[in-house]
């Protein structure tokens, strides 16, 4: 990748703030037409080279230029903090087998762990200590450093002793939220991440299922005033539907656990209710229940996050064709909505590209790989301008910046095994 592809914006630059729903002016389209990005698709090998170059630049800015973590600041999280760099180095190792990436990831995790133990009050993967300890254990396992692995596992198991995690609403357990970013679903995802890499019973089900029970109980209590919806949750008083703080993110996690027939019906009924809330003309999903604004088409709010969860539901419930159809419909919404102005996973082009990669894995249809490559190709050619139009402080982060773009490009080298960081397993 040439040096002209990506230039990092100075923190002293003046940046115009764009709302999440802004589309690129050059992508304004007549209703029903496709985004003109077909000519932006690049070979897989080009994406790998671009990913490696971008990963190196992210490391330079977030790690080496900040004194190897000494002056990295108080944010050790995966979402906007230094752990996102460690996660990106881990992805690079998984793509190339380069041991130096693994060693670098381990060093960055150590710095994150020092900050996390003192400053992070959350226990989730994306925004808390759960992610630091989970990535630390996985990296140590790859390094075959069992003592280090067990150290991080023990720290994670200490988090599991948080009393609010398995407490249901009938016991007054409303103090901890249920969402992916800050709540119980986010802790459960961290445990799933560990079990995927270290073995299914590393964090045992007898420890996790009481938390799953609490999430289901909280959802039933939250839906007590909604006849057609078995599960519903509030975050800061609002019933969100998307991946970050809403139904899609919580259901995405629940779909990875063994569910009785009754619980499976609750999950399916909630998915159907969520789909019934989509806007009739666009097919997009509102950010929250009753919100009339059809603006956001992304992972945190809108068709991208919901569509990825519907892909998972189609895999878990293969006899229910409606979930597959709904996932495909959501992917069409993302495609026809065009390109947003941001680069990140949370609300940018990188995150939206994963809607197509999920559909590619689900259906095997080449059109979805091509659509993901088209969106990613746009990023390849336009990252500089997009970064300069955003917020400098998170320009290199996993969920709001270029680390997420690097992960997307790594996944486009091997799209059959792609996975949205912090969301898919």
CSV table of C-alpha atoms in Angstrom, one decimal:
chain,number,residue,atom,x,y,z
A,1,UNK,CA,0.0,0.0,0.0
A,2,UNK,CA,1.5,3.3,-1.0
A,3,UNK,CA,2.1,5.9,1.6
A,4,UNK,CA,-0.5,8.1,0.0
A,5,UNK,CA,-3.3,5.7,0.9
A,6,UNK,CA,-3.4,6.6,4.6
A,7,UNK,CA,-2.2,9.6,6.4
A,8,UNK,CA,-3.0,10.2,10.0
A,9,UNK,CA,-4.8,13.4,11.0
A,10,UNK,CA,-3.0,15.5,13.5
A,11,UNK,CA,-4.7,15.9,16.9
A,12,UNK,CA,-4.3,19.6,16.4
A,13,UNK,CA,-6.3,19.7,13.2
A,14,UNK,CA,-9.8,21.1,13.1
A,15,UNK,CA,-12.3,18.4,12.3
A,16,UNK,CA,-15.8,18.8,11.1
A,17,UNK,CA,-18.1,16.5,13.1
A,18,UNK,CA,-20.5,14.5,11.0
A,19,UNK,CA,-23.6,12.8,12.4
A,20,UNK,CA,-23.6,9.0,12.0
A,21,UNK,CA,-26.3,9.0,9.4
A,22,UNK,CA,-24.5,11.3,6.9
A,23,UNK,CA,-23.9,9.7,3.5
A,24,UNK,CA,-21.1,10.8,1.2
A,25,UNK,CA,-22.5,13.4,-1.2
A,26,UNK,CA,-20.8,11.7,-4.1
A,27,UNK,CA,-22.9,8.6,-3.3
A,28,UNK,CA,-26.3,10.3,-3.7
A,29,UNK,CA,-28.4,7.9,-5.7
A,30,UNK,CA,-31.8,7.7,-7.3
A,31,UNK,CA,-34.2,5.5,-5.4
A,32,UNK,CA,-33.6,1.8,-6.0
A,33,UNK,CA,-30.2,2.2,-7.7
A,34,UNK,CA,-27.0,0.5,-6.6
A,35,UNK,CA,-24.0,2.3,-5.2
A,36,UNK,CA,-21.5,2.8,-8.1
A,37,UNK,CA,-18.6,1.1,-6.4
A,38,UNK,CA,-18.3,-2.0,-8.5
A,39,UNK,CA,-14.9,-0.8,-10.0
A,40,UNK,CA,-13.4,-0.5,-6.5
A,41,UNK,CA,-13.1,-4.2,-5.8
A,42,UNK,CA,-9.5,-5.4,-5.4
A,43,UNK,CA,-7.7,-8.8,-5.3
A,44,UNK,CA,-7.5,-10.6,-1.9
A,45,UNK,CA,-3.7,-10.2,-1.9
A,46,UNK,CA,-4.0,-6.5,-2.2
A,47,UNK,CA,-6.1,-6.4,0.9
A,48,UNK,CA,-3.6,-8.4,2.8
A,49,UNK,CA,-0.8,-6.1,1.9
A,50,UNK,CA,-2.9,-3.1,2.8
A,51,UNK,CA,-3.9,-4.6,6.1
A,52,UNK,CA,-0.3,-5.3,7.1
A,53,UNK,CA,0.7,-1.7,6.2
A,54,UNK,CA,-2.2,-0.2,8.0
A,55,UNK,CA,-1.6,-2.4,11.1
A,56,UNK,CA,2.0,-1.2,11.3
A,57,UNK,CA,0.8,2.5,11.1
A,58,UNK,CA,-1.8,1.9,13.8
A,59,UNK,CA,0.9,0.3,16.1
A,60,UNK,CA,3.2,3.2,15.3
A,61,UNK,CA,0.7,5.9,16.4
A,62,UNK,CA,-1.0,4.1,19.3
A,63,UNK,CA,2.0,2.3,20.8
A,64,UNK,CA,5.5,3.4,19.7
A,65,UNK,CA,4.8,7.1,19.5
A,66,UNK,CA,3.2,7.0,23.0
A,67,UNK,CA,6.1,5.4,24.7
A,68,UNK,CA,5.2,1.7,24.4
A,69,UNK,CA,2.1,2.2,26.5
A,70,UNK,CA,3.7,4.3,29.2
A,71,UNK,CA,1.9,7.4,28.1
A,72,UNK,CA,-1.0,5.6,26.4
A,73,UNK,CA,-3.7,7.1,28.7
A,74,UNK,CA,-6.4,5.5,30.8
A,75,UNK,CA,-8.3,3.8,28.0
A,76,UNK,CA,-7.4,0.1,27.9
A,77,UNK,CA,-10.5,-1.1,26.1
A,78,UNK,CA,-11.0,-2.8,22.7
A,79,UNK,CA,-13.6,-0.3,21.6
A,80,UNK,CA,-11.6,2.9,21.4
A,81,UNK,CA,-8.5,2.1,23.4
A,82,UNK,CA,-5.2,0.3,23.2
A,83,UNK,CA,-6.6,-3.2,23.4
A,84,UNK,CA,-7.9,-2.6,19.9
A,85,UNK,CA,-4.3,-2.4,18.7
A,86,UNK,CA,-3.5,-5.7,20.5
A,87,UNK,CA,-6.5,-7.3,18.9
A,88,UNK,CA,-5.4,-6.1,15.5
A,89,UNK,CA,-2.0,-7.5,16.0
A,90,UNK,CA,-3.6,-10.8,17.0
A,91,UNK,CA,-5.7,-10.8,13.8
A,92,UNK,CA,-2.5,-10.1,11.8
A,93,UNK,CA,-0.8,-13.1,13.4
A,94,UNK,CA,-3.8,-15.3,12.6
A,95,UNK,CA,-3.7,-14.2,9.0
A,96,UNK,CA,0.1,-14.5,8.4
A,97,UNK,CA,1.6,-16.5,11.3
A,98,UNK,CA,4.1,-13.8,12.0
A,99,UNK,CA,5.4,-14.4,15.6
A,100,UNK,CA,6.4,-10.8,16.0
A,101,UNK,CA,2.8,-9.7,15.8
A,102,UNK,CA,1.9,-12.1,18.6
A,103,UNK,CA,4.8,-10.9,20.8
A,104,UNK,CA,3.8,-7.3,20.2
A,105,UNK,CA,0.1,-8.1,21.0
A,106,UNK,CA,1.3,-9.7,24.3
A,107,UNK,CA,3.3,-6.6,25.3
A,108,UNK,CA,0.3,-4.3,24.5
A,109,UNK,CA,-2.0,-6.5,26.5
A,110,UNK,CA,0.3,-6.2,29.5
A,111,UNK,CA,0.0,-2.4,29.3
A,112,UNK,CA,-3.7,-2.6,29.0
A,113,UNK,CA,-4.0,-5.0,32.0
A,114,UNK,CA,-2.1,-2.5,34.2
A,115,UNK,CA,-4.6,0.2,33.3
A,116,UNK,CA,-7.6,-2.0,33.4
A,117,UNK,CA,-7.2,-3.3,36.9
A,118,UNK,CA,-7.0,0.2,38.2
A,119,UNK,CA,-9.5,2.2,36.0
A,120,UNK,CA,-12.0,0.0,34.2
A,121,UNK,CA,-15.2,-0.7,36.0
A,122,UNK,CA,-16.9,-2.7,33.3
A,123,UNK,CA,-16.5,-6.4,32.8
A,124,UNK,CA,-17.3,-6.7,29.0
A,125,UNK,CA,-15.2,-7.6,26.0
A,126,UNK,CA,-15.4,-4.3,24.2
A,127,UNK,CA,-15.5,-1.7,26.9
A,128,UNK,CA,-14.1,-3.5,30.0
A,129,UNK,CA,-11.6,-5.7,31.7
A,130,UNK,CA,-13.2,-8.8,30.3
A,131,UNK,CA,-11.7,-8.1,26.9
A,132,UNK,CA,-8.2,-7.4,28.3
A,133,UNK,CA,-8.1,-10.7,30.1
A,134,UNK,CA,-9.7,-12.7,27.3
A,135,UNK,CA,-7.3,-11.4,24.6
A,136,UNK,CA,-4.4,-11.9,27.1
A,137,UNK,CA,-5.3,-15.5,27.7
A,138,UNK,CA,-5.7,-16.2,24.0
A,139,UNK,CA,-2.4,-14.6,23.0
A,140,UNK,CA,-0.6,-16.4,25.8
A,141,UNK,CA,-2.1,-19.7,24.6
A,142,UNK,CA,-0.8,-19.1,21.1
A,143,UNK,CA,2.6,-18.4,22.6
A,144,UNK,CA,2.3,-21.6,24.6
A,145,UNK,CA,3.0,-19.7,27.7
A,146,UNK,CA,0.7,-21.6,30.0
A,147,UNK,CA,1.6,-19.7,33.2
A,148,UNK,CA,0.7,-16.4,31.5
A,149,UNK,CA,-2.5,-18.0,30.1
A,150,UNK,CA,-3.6,-19.2,33.5
A,151,UNK,CA,-2.8,-15.8,35.0
A,152,UNK,CA,-5.2,-14.1,32.6
A,153,UNK,CA,-7.8,-16.8,33.0
A,154,UNK,CA,-7.7,-16.4,36.8
A,155,UNK,CA,-8.3,-12.7,36.4
A,156,UNK,CA,-11.2,-13.4,34.1
A,157,UNK,CA,-12.7,-15.9,36.6
A,158,UNK,CA,-12.4,-13.2,39.3
A,159,UNK,CA,-14.6,-11.0,37.1
A,160,UNK,CA,-17.1,-13.8,36.9
A,161,UNK,CA,-17.6,-13.5,40.6
A,162,UNK,CA,-19.3,-10.1,40.1
A,163,UNK,CA,-22.5,-10.5,42.1
A,164,UNK,CA,-24.7,-8.6,39.7
A,165,UNK,CA,-23.9,-10.9,36.7
A,166,UNK,CA,-26.3,-13.8,37.6
A,167,UNK,CA,-28.9,-11.8,39.5
A,168,UNK,CA,-32.3,-11.7,37.8
A,169,UNK,CA,-34.7,-8.7,38.0
A,170,UNK,CA,-36.9,-10.4,40.5
A,171,UNK,CA,-33.9,-10.3,42.9
A,172,UNK,CA,-33.3,-6.6,42.3
A,173,UNK,CA,-30.7,-7.2,39.7
A,174,UNK,CA,-31.4,-4.2,37.6
A,175,UNK,CA,-28.1,-2.5,38.5
A,176,UNK,CA,-26.1,-4.1,35.7
A,177,UNK,CA,-27.3,-3.6,32.2
A,178,UNK,CA,-27.8,-6.5,29.7
A,179,UNK,CA,-26.2,-4.9,26.6
A,180,UNK,CA,-23.1,-5.9,24.6
A,181,UNK,CA,-21.0,-2.8,25.3
A,182,UNK,CA,-21.4,-2.5,29.0
A,183,UNK,CA,-23.6,-5.3,30.4
A,184,UNK,CA,-23.9,-9.0,30.8
A,185,UNK,CA,-24.0,-9.9,27.2
A,186,UNK,CA,-20.6,-8.3,26.8
A,187,UNK,CA,-19.2,-10.4,29.6
A,188,UNK,CA,-20.7,-13.5,28.1
A,189,UNK,CA,-19.1,-12.7,24.7
A,190,UNK,CA,-15.7,-12.4,26.3
A,191,UNK,CA,-16.2,-15.9,27.8
A,192,UNK,CA,-17.3,-17.3,24.4
A,193,UNK,CA,-14.2,-15.8,22.8
A,194,UNK,CA,-12.0,-17.6,25.4
A,195,UNK,CA,-13.8,-20.9,24.9
A,196,UNK,CA,-13.6,-20.7,21.1
A,197,UNK,CA,-9.8,-20.4,21.2
A,198,UNK,CA,-8.9,-22.4,24.3
A,199,UNK,CA,-11.6,-25.1,24.4
A,200,UNK,CA,-15.3,-25.2,25.0
A,201,UNK,CA,-15.2,-25.8,28.8
A,202,UNK,CA,-12.4,-23.4,29.7
A,203,UNK,CA,-15.0,-21.1,31.1
A,204,UNK,CA,-17.5,-23.7,32.2
A,205,UNK,CA,-21.2,-23.6,31.3
A,206,UNK,CA,-22.2,-24.0,35.0
A,207,UNK,CA,-20.6,-20.6,35.5
A,208,UNK,CA,-22.1,-19.0,32.4
A,209,UNK,CA,-25.6,-20.4,32.3
A,210,UNK,CA,-26.8,-18.6,35.4
A,211,UNK,CA,-25.8,-15.4,33.7
A,212,UNK,CA,-27.7,-16.5,30.6
A,213,UNK,CA,-30.7,-17.2,32.8
A,214,UNK,CA,-30.5,-13.7,34.3
A,215,UNK,CA,-30.4,-12.2,30.8
A,216,UNK,CA,-33.4,-14.1,29.7
A,217,UNK,CA,-35.3,-13.3,33.0
A,218,UNK,CA,-34.4,-9.6,32.5
A,219,UNK,CA,-35.7,-9.7,29.0
A,220,UNK,CA,-39.0,-11.2,30.0
A,221,UNK,CA,-39.5,-8.6,32.7
A,222,UNK,CA,-38.6,-5.9,30.2
A,223,UNK,CA,-41.2,-7.1,27.7
A,224,UNK,CA,-44.0,-7.5,30.2
A,225,UNK,CA,-45.9,-4.7,28.6
A,226,UNK,CA,-45.4,-5.8,25.0
A,227,UNK,CA,-47.7,-8.6,23.9
A,228,UNK,CA,-45.9,-9.6,20.8
A,229,UNK,CA,-42.3,-9.5,22.1
A,230,UNK,CA,-41.0,-12.2,24.5
A,231,UNK,CA,-37.7,-10.3,25.4
A,232,UNK,CA,-37.0,-6.6,25.7
A,233,UNK,CA,-34.3,-4.5,27.4
A,234,UNK,CA,-33.7,-0.9,28.2
A,235,UNK,CA,-30.4,0.9,28.2
A,236,UNK,CA,-30.6,4.2,30.0
A,237,UNK,CA,-34.3,4.0,29.7
A,238,UNK,CA,-34.5,3.5,26.0
A,239,UNK,CA,-35.4,0.2,24.2
A,240,UNK,CA,-32.6,0.0,21.6
A,241,UNK,CA,-32.7,-2.5,18.8
A,242,UNK,CA,-29.1,-2.4,17.4
A,243,UNK,CA,-25.9,-4.2,18.1
A,244,UNK,CA,-24.2,-1.9,20.6
A,245,UNK,CA,-26.8,-1.4,23.4
A,246,UNK,CA,-29.9,-3.2,22.0
A,247,UNK,CA,-31.7,-6.4,21.2
A,248,UNK,CA,-29.5,-7.4,18.2
A,249,UNK,CA,-26.4,-7.5,20.3
A,250,UNK,CA,-28.0,-9.4,23.2
A,251,UNK,CA,-29.6,-11.9,20.9
A,252,UNK,CA,-26.3,-12.4,19.0
A,253,UNK,CA,-24.8,-13.6,22.3
A,254,UNK,CA,-27.8,-15.7,23.4
A,255,UNK,CA,-27.7,-17.6,20.0
A,256,UNK,CA,-24.3,-19.1,21.0
A,257,UNK,CA,-25.7,-20.9,24.0
A,258,UNK,CA,-27.7,-24.1,24.4
A,259,UNK,CA,-31.4,-23.1,24.6
A,260,UNK,CA,-34.4,-25.2,25.6
A,261,UNK,CA,-37.3,-25.3,23.2
A,262,UNK,CA,-39.1,-22.6,25.2
A,263,UNK,CA,-36.1,-20.3,25.3
A,264,UNK,CA,-35.5,-20.8,21.7
A,265,UNK,CA,-39.1,-19.8,21.0
A,266,UNK,CA,-38.5,-16.6,23.1
A,267,UNK,CA,-35.5,-15.7,21.0
A,268,UNK,CA,-37.2,-16.5,17.7
A,269,UNK,CA,-40.3,-14.5,18.8
A,270,UNK,CA,-38.1,-11.5,19.7
A,271,UNK,CA,-36.3,-11.7,16.3
A,272,UNK,CA,-39.7,-11.7,14.6
A,273,UNK,CA,-40.8,-8.7,16.7
A,274,UNK,CA,-37.7,-6.8,15.9
A,275,UNK,CA,-38.2,-7.5,12.2
A,276,UNK,CA,-41.8,-6.3,12.5
A,277,UNK,CA,-40.5,-2.9,13.6
A,278,UNK,CA,-38.5,-2.2,10.4
A,279,UNK,CA,-39.5,0.8,8.3
A,280,UNK,CA,-42.0,-0.3,5.6
A,281,UNK,CA,-40.5,1.7,2.7
A,282,UNK,CA,-36.7,1.2,3.2
A,283,UNK,CA,-36.6,-2.1,5.2
A,284,UNK,CA,-34.2,-0.5,7.6
A,285,UNK,CA,-34.5,-0.8,11.4
A,286,UNK,CA,-35.1,2.0,13.8
A,287,UNK,CA,-32.4,2.7,16.4
A,288,UNK,CA,-34.9,2.2,19.2
A,289,UNK,CA,-38.5,1.1,19.6
A,290,UNK,CA,-40.9,3.8,18.3
A,291,UNK,CA,-38.1,6.0,16.9
A,292,UNK,CA,-39.5,7.5,13.6
A,293,UNK,CA,-36.1,8.5,12.1
A,294,UNK,CA,-35.0,6.3,9.3
A,295,UNK,CA,-31.4,7.5,9.2
A,296,UNK,CA,-28.9,5.1,10.7
A,297,UNK,CA,-27.7,2.0,8.7
A,298,UNK,CA,-24.8,0.7,10.6
A,299,UNK,CA,-23.7,-1.8,13.3
A,300,UNK,CA,-24.6,0.2,16.4
A,301,UNK,CA,-28.0,1.2,15.1
A,302,UNK,CA,-29.7,-0.1,11.9
A,303,UNK,CA,-29.7,-2.9,9.4
A,304,UNK,CA,-26.0,-3.9,9.6
A,305,UNK,CA,-26.1,-5.1,13.2
A,306,UNK,CA,-29.5,-6.6,12.9
A,307,UNK,CA,-28.6,-8.3,9.7
A,308,UNK,CA,-25.5,-10.0,11.1
A,309,UNK,CA,-27.6,-11.3,14.1
A,310,UNK,CA,-30.2,-12.6,11.6
A,311,UNK,CA,-27.4,-14.5,9.8
A,312,UNK,CA,-26.5,-16.1,13.1
A,313,UNK,CA,-30.1,-16.9,13.7
A,314,UNK,CA,-30.4,-18.6,10.3
A,315,UNK,CA,-27.4,-20.8,11.2
A,316,UNK,CA,-28.9,-21.7,14.6
A,317,UNK,CA,-32.4,-22.2,13.2
A,318,UNK,CA,-31.8,-23.5,9.7
A,319,UNK,CA,-35.4,-24.8,9.3
A,320,UNK,CA,-36.8,-21.3,9.8
A,321,UNK,CA,-36.3,-19.8,6.4
A,322,UNK,CA,-37.7,-16.4,7.5
A,323,UNK,CA,-34.4,-15.6,9.3
A,324,UNK,CA,-32.3,-16.2,6.2
A,325,UNK,CA,-34.7,-14.1,4.1
A,326,UNK,CA,-34.6,-11.3,6.7
A,327,UNK,CA,-30.8,-11.4,6.7
A,328,UNK,CA,-30.7,-11.1,3.0
A,329,UNK,CA,-33.2,-8.2,3.0
A,330,UNK,CA,-31.1,-6.4,5.6
A,331,UNK,CA,-28.0,-6.8,3.5
A,332,UNK,CA,-29.9,-5.2,0.5
A,333,UNK,CA,-30.7,-2.3,2.8
A,334,UNK,CA,-27.0,-1.8,3.6
A,335,UNK,CA,-26.0,-2.0,-0.1
A,336,UNK,CA,-28.6,0.4,-1.4
A,337,UNK,CA,-28.0,2.9,1.4
A,338,UNK,CA,-24.5,3.4,0.0
A,339,UNK,CA,-21.4,4.5,1.8
A,340,UNK,CA,-21.3,6.4,5.1
A,341,UNK,CA,-18.7,9.1,5.9
A,342,UNK,CA,-16.9,7.2,8.7
A,343,UNK,CA,-14.4,4.4,8.6
A,344,UNK,CA,-15.0,2.4,11.8
A,345,UNK,CA,-16.8,-0.7,12.8
A,346,UNK,CA,-19.4,0.9,15.0
A,347,UNK,CA,-20.9,3.3,12.5
A,348,UNK,CA,-18.7,3.4,9.4
A,349,UNK,CA,-17.9,1.6,6.1
A,350,UNK,CA,-15.8,-1.1,7.8
A,351,UNK,CA,-18.6,-2.3,10.0
A,352,UNK,CA,-21.2,-2.1,7.1
A,353,UNK,CA,-18.9,-4.3,5.0
A,354,UNK,CA,-19.3,-7.1,7.5
A,355,UNK,CA,-23.0,-7.4,6.7
A,356,UNK,CA,-21.9,-8.7,3.3
A,357,UNK,CA,-19.2,-11.0,4.7
A,358,UNK,CA,-21.8,-12.6,7.1
A,359,UNK,CA,-24.1,-13.2,4.1
A,360,UNK,CA,-21.2,-14.6,2.1
A,361,UNK,CA,-20.5,-17.2,4.8
A,362,UNK,CA,-24.2,-17.9,5.2
A,363,UNK,CA,-25.1,-18.3,1.5
A,364,UNK,CA,-21.9,-18.9,-0.3
A,365,UNK,CA,-23.0,-16.4,-2.9
A,366,UNK,CA,-20.1,-14.6,-4.6
A,367,UNK,CA,-22.1,-11.4,-4.9
A,368,UNK,CA,-21.7,-10.8,-1.2
A,369,UNK,CA,-17.9,-11.1,-1.2
A,370,UNK,CA,-17.9,-8.7,-4.1
A,371,UNK,CA,-20.0,-6.2,-2.3
A,372,UNK,CA,-17.7,-6.4,0.8
A,373,UNK,CA,-14.7,-5.9,-1.5
A,374,UNK,CA,-16.3,-3.0,-3.1
A,375,UNK,CA,-17.0,-1.2,0.2
A,376,UNK,CA,-13.5,-2.1,1.4
A,377,UNK,CA,-12.0,-1.0,-1.9
A,378,UNK,CA,-13.6,2.4,-1.4
A,379,UNK,CA,-11.8,2.6,2.0
A,380,UNK,CA,-8.5,1.6,0.3
A,381,UNK,CA,-8.8,4.6,-2.0
A,382,UNK,CA,-10.3,7.1,0.3
A,383,UNK,CA,-9.2,6.5,3.9
A,384,UNK,CA,-7.2,9.7,4.2
A,385,UNK,CA,-10.2,12.0,3.5
A,386,UNK,CA,-12.5,10.0,5.7
A,387,UNK,CA,-10.1,10.1,8.7
A,388,UNK,CA,-9.6,13.8,8.3
A,389,UNK,CA,-13.3,14.4,8.5
A,390,UNK,CA,-13.7,12.5,11.7
A,391,UNK,CA,-12.5,12.8,15.3
A,392,UNK,CA,-8.7,12.6,15.7
A,393,UNK,CA,-8.6,11.1,19.1
A,394,UNK,CA,-10.1,7.8,18.0
A,395,UNK,CA,-8.7,7.8,14.5
A,396,UNK,CA,-6.7,4.6,15.0
A,397,UNK,CA,-9.1,2.7,17.3
A,398,UNK,CA,-10.8,-0.6,16.6
A,399,UNK,CA,-14.4,0.5,16.6
A,400,UNK,CA,-14.2,4.1,15.5
A,401,UNK,CA,-11.0,4.2,13.4
A,402,UNK,CA,-8.4,2.5,11.3
A,403,UNK,CA,-7.7,-0.6,13.4
A,404,UNK,CA,-11.2,-1.8,12.5
A,405,UNK,CA,-10.4,-1.2,8.8
A,406,UNK,CA,-7.2,-3.2,9.1
A,407,UNK,CA,-9.2,-6.1,10.6
A,408,UNK,CA,-11.7,-5.9,7.7
A,409,UNK,CA,-8.9,-6.1,5.2
A,410,UNK,CA,-7.4,-9.1,6.9
A,411,UNK,CA,-10.8,-10.8,6.7
A,412,UNK,CA,-11.1,-10.0,3.0
A,413,UNK,CA,-7.9,-12.0,2.4
A,414,UNK,CA,-9.8,-15.0,3.8
A,415,UNK,CA,-13.5,-14.1,3.7
A,416,UNK,CA,-14.7,-17.7,4.4
A,417,UNK,CA,-13.4,-17.3,7.9
A,418,UNK,CA,-14.3,-13.7,8.4
A,419,UNK,CA,-15.8,-12.5,11.7
A,420,UNK,CA,-16.8,-9.0,12.9
A,421,UNK,CA,-14.4,-8.2,15.8
A,422,UNK,CA,-16.1,-8.3,19.1
A,423,UNK,CA,-19.4,-9.5,17.6
A,424,UNK,CA,-19.0,-12.7,15.6
A,425,UNK,CA,-17.1,-15.8,16.7
